[in-house]
mmCIF file of C-alpha atoms in Angstrom:
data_model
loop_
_atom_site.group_PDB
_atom_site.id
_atom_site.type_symbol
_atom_site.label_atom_id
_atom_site.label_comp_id
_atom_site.label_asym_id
_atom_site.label_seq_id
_atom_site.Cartn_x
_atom_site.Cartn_y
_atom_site.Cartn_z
ATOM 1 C CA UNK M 1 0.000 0.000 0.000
ATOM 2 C CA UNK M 2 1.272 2.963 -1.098
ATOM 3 C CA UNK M 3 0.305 6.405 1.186
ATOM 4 C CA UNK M 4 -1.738 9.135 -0.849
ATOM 5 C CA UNK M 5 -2.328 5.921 -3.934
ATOM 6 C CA UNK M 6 -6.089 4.204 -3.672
ATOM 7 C CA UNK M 7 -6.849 1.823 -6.270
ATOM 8 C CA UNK M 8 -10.468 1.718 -8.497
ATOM 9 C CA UNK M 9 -11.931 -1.354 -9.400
ATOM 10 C CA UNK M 10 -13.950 0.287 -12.431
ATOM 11 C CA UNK M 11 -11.211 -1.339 -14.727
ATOM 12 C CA UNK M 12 -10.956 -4.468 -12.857
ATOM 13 C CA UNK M 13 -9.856 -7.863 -14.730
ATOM 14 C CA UNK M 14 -10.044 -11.502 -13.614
ATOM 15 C CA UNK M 15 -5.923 -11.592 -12.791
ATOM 16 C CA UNK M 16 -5.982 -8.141 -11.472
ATOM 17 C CA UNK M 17 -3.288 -6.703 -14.101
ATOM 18 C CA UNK M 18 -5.426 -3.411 -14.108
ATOM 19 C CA UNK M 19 -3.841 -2.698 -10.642
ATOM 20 C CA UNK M 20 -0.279 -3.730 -11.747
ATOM 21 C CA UNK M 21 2.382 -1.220 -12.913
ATOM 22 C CA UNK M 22 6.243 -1.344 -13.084
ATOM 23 C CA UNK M 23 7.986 -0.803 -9.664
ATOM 24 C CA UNK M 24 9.243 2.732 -11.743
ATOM 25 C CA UNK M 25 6.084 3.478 -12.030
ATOM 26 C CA UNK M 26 4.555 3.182 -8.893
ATOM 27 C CA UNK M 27 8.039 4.431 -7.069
ATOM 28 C CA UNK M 28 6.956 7.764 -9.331
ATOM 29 C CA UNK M 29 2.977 7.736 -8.465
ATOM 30 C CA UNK M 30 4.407 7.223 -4.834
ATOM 31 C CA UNK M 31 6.148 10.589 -4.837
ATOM 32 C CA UNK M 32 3.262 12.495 -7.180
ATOM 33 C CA UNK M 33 0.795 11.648 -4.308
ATOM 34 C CA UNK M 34 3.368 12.912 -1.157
ATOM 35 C CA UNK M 35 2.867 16.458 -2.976
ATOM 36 C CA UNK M 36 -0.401 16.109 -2.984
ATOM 37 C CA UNK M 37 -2.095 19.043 -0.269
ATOM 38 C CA UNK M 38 -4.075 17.064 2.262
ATOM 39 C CA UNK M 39 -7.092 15.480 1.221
ATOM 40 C CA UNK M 40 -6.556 14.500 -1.815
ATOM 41 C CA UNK M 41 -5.171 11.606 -3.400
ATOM 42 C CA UNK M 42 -4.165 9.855 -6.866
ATOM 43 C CA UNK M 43 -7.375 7.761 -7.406
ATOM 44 C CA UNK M 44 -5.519 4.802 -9.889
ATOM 45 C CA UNK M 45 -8.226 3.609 -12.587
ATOM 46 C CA UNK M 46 -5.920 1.047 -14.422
ATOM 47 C CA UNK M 47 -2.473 0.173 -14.998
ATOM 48 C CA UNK M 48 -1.016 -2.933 -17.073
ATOM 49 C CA UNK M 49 -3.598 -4.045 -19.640
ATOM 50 C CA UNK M 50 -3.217 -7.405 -21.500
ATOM 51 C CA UNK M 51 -2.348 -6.985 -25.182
ATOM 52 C CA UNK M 52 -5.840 -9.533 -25.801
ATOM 53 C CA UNK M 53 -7.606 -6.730 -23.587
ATOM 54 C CA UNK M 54 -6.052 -3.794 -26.048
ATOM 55 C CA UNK M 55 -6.954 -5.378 -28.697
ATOM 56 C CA UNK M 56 -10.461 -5.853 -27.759
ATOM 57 C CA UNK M 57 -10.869 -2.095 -26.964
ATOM 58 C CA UNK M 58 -9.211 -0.861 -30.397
ATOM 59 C CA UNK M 59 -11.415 -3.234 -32.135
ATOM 60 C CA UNK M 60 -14.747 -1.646 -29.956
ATOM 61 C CA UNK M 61 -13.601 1.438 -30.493
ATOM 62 C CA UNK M 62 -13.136 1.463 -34.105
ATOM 63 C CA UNK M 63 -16.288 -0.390 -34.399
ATOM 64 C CA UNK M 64 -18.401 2.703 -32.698
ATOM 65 C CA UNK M 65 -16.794 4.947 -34.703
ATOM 66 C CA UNK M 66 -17.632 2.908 -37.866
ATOM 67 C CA UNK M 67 -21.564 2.711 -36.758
ATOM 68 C CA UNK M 68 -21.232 6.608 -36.815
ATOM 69 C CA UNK M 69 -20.319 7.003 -40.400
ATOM 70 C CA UNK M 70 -16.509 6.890 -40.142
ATOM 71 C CA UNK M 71 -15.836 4.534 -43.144
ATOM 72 C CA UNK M 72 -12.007 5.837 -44.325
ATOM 73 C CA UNK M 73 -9.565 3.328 -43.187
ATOM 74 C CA UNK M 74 -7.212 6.068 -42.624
ATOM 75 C CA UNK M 75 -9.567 8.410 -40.956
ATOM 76 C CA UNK M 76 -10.701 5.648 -39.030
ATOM 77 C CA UNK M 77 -7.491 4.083 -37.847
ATOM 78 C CA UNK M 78 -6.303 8.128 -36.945
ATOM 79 C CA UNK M 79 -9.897 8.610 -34.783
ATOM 80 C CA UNK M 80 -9.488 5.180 -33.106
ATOM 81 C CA UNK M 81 -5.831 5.845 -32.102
ATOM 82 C CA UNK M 82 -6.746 9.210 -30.531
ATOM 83 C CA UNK M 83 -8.333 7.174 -27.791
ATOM 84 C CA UNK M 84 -7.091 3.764 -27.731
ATOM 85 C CA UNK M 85 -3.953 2.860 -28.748
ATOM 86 C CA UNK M 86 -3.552 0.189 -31.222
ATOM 87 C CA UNK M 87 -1.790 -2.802 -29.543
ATOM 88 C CA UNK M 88 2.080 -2.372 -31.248
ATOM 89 C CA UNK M 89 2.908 0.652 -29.329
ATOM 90 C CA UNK M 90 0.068 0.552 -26.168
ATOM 91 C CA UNK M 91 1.691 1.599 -22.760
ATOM 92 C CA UNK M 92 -0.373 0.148 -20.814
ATOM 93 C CA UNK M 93 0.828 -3.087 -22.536
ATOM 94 C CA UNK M 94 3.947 -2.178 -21.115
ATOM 95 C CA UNK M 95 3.200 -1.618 -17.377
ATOM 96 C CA UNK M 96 4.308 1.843 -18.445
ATOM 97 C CA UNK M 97 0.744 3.538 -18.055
ATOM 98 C CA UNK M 98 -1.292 4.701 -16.049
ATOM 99 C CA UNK M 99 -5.473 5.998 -16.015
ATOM 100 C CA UNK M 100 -6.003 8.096 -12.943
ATOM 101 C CA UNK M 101 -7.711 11.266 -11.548
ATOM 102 C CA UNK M 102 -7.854 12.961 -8.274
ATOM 103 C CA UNK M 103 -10.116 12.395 -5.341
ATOM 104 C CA UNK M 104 -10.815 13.247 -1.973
ATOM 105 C CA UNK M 105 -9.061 11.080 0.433
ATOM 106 C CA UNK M 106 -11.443 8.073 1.038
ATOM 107 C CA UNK M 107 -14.078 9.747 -1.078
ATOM 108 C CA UNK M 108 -15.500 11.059 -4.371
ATOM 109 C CA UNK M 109 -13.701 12.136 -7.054
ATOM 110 C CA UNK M 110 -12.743 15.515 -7.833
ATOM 111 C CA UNK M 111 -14.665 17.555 -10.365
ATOM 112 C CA UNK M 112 -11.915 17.073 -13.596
ATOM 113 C CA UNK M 113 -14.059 18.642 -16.341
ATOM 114 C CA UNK M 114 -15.264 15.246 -17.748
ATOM 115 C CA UNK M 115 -15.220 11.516 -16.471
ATOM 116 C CA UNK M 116 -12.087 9.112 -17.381
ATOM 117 C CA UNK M 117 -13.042 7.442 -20.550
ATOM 118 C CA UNK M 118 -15.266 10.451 -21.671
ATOM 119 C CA UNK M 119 -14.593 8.932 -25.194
ATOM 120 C CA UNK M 120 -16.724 5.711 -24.336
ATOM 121 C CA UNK M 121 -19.682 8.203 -23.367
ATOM 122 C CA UNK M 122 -20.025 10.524 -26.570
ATOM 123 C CA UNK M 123 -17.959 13.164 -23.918
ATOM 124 C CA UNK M 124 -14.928 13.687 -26.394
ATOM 125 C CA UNK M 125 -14.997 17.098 -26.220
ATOM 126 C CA UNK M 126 -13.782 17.096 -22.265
ATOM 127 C CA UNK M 127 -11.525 14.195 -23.009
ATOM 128 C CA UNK M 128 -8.307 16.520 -23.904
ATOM 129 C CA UNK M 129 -6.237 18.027 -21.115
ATOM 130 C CA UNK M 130 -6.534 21.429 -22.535
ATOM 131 C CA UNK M 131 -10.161 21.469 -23.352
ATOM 132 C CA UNK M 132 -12.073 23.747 -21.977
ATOM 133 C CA UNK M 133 -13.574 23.497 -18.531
ATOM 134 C CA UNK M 134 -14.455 25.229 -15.577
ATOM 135 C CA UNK M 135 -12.071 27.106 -13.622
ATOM 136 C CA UNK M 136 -12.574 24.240 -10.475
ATOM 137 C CA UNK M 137 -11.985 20.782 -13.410
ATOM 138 C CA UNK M 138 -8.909 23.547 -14.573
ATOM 139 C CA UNK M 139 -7.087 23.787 -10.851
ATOM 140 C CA UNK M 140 -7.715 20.200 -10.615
ATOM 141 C CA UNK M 141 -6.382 18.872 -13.806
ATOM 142 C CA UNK M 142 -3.580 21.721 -13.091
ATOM 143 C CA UNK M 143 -2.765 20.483 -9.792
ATOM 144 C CA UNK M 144 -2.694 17.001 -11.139
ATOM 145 C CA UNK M 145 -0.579 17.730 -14.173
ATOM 146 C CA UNK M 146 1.890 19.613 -11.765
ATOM 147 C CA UNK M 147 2.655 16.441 -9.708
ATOM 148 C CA UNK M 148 2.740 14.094 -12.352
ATOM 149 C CA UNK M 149 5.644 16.048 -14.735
ATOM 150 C CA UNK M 150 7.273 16.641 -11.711
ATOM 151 C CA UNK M 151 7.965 13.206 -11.166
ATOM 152 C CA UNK M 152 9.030 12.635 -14.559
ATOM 153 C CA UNK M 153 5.138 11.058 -16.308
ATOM 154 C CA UNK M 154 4.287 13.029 -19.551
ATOM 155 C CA UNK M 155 0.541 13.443 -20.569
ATOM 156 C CA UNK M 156 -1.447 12.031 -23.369
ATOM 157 C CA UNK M 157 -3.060 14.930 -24.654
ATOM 158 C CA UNK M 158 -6.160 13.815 -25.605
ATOM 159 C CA UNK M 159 -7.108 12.158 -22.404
ATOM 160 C CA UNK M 160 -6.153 13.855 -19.274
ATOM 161 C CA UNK M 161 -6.060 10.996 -16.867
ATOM 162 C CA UNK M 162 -3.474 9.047 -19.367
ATOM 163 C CA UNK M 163 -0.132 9.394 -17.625
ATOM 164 C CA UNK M 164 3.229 7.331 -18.432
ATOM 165 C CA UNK M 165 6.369 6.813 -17.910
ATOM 166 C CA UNK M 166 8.981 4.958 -19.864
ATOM 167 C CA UNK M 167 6.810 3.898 -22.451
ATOM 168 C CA UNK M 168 7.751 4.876 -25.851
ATOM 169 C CA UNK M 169 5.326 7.514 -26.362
ATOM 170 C CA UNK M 170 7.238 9.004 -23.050
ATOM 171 C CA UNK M 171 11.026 8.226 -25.170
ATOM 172 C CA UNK M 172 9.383 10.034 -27.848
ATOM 173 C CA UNK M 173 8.164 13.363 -25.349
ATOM 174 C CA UNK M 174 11.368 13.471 -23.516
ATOM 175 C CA UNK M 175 13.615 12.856 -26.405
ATOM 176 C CA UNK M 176 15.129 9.748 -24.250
ATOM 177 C CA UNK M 177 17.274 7.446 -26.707
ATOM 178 C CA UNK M 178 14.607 4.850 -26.081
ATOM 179 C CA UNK M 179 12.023 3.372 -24.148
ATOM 180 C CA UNK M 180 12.233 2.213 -20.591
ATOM 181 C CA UNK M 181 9.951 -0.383 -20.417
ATOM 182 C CA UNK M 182 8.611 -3.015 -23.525
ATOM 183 C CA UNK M 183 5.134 -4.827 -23.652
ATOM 184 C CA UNK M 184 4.786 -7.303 -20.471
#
């Protein structure tokens, strides 16, 4: 147990991978929630994801986005990535990643602008970090950006409760010679 770190079961798989991360990773989440002001803490949604899990949300995902007129392979392979990342280059296939938001300690999550996984609701719009939201969801996804790049996690832009570190979406951020961690 980790102080400041509670773990969500929204994500929850049979083996319990969606609670896993590399020892990096949760060393780094560790230190993010310490700087956290009292009261709050790093709410974890999901971690490690199998690559048969990945696959199956790409393939949903494309397949909503097909039923809504999206019919260009190109287009639709560019929309699909936006949100779920096509198994190849997934972090969370890697350990490396991390879904999470900020709550009140014991409690209810934080008001963030938009839920985690606004994409799987029709909320796309509040699904980007720098979308625009109300001046409590900005502080909040502010404060939570602020400890995260502090301890060394870059964003995914388009979802602002994505967080890695190591991954090779991270290499490519940082401008690190390579990736940390591979697929698990």
């Amino acid at each position: 147990m980790v102080p400041g770190l509670r773990l969500d079961s929204r994500e929850r798989d049979a083996a319990g991978a969606y609670g896993r991360v590399r020892a990096g990773v949760l060393d780094r989440l560790g230190a993010a929630a310490a700087m956290l002001p009292d009261g709050v803490e790093l709410l974890v949604i999901e971690g490690h994801r199998t690559t048969a899990e990945q696959a199956r949300r790409f393939a949903r995902h494309e397949e909503r986005l097909r039923s809504e007129g999206v019919s260009d392979p190109a287009e639709l392979r560019k929309r699909t990535s936006a949100f779920v990342s096509p198994v190849d280059v997934a972090p969370h296939c890697a350990g490396a990643a991390v879904d999470l938001t900020l709550a009140a300690a014991g409690a209810l999550e934080l008001d963030m602008g938009g839920p985690v996984n606004g994409h799987r609701t029709g909320q796309e719009d509040t699904c980007p970090m720098s979308a625009p939201v109300s001046s409590t969801a900005r502080a909040n996804r502010d404060l939570l950006a602020e400890v995260m790049t502090a301890v060394g996690f870059v964003n995914y832009p388009t979802e602002w409760w994505h967080w890695s570190f190591g991954d090779r979406y991270w290499a490519l951020t940082t401008g690190a010679e390579s990736a940390v961690y591979g697929p698990i």
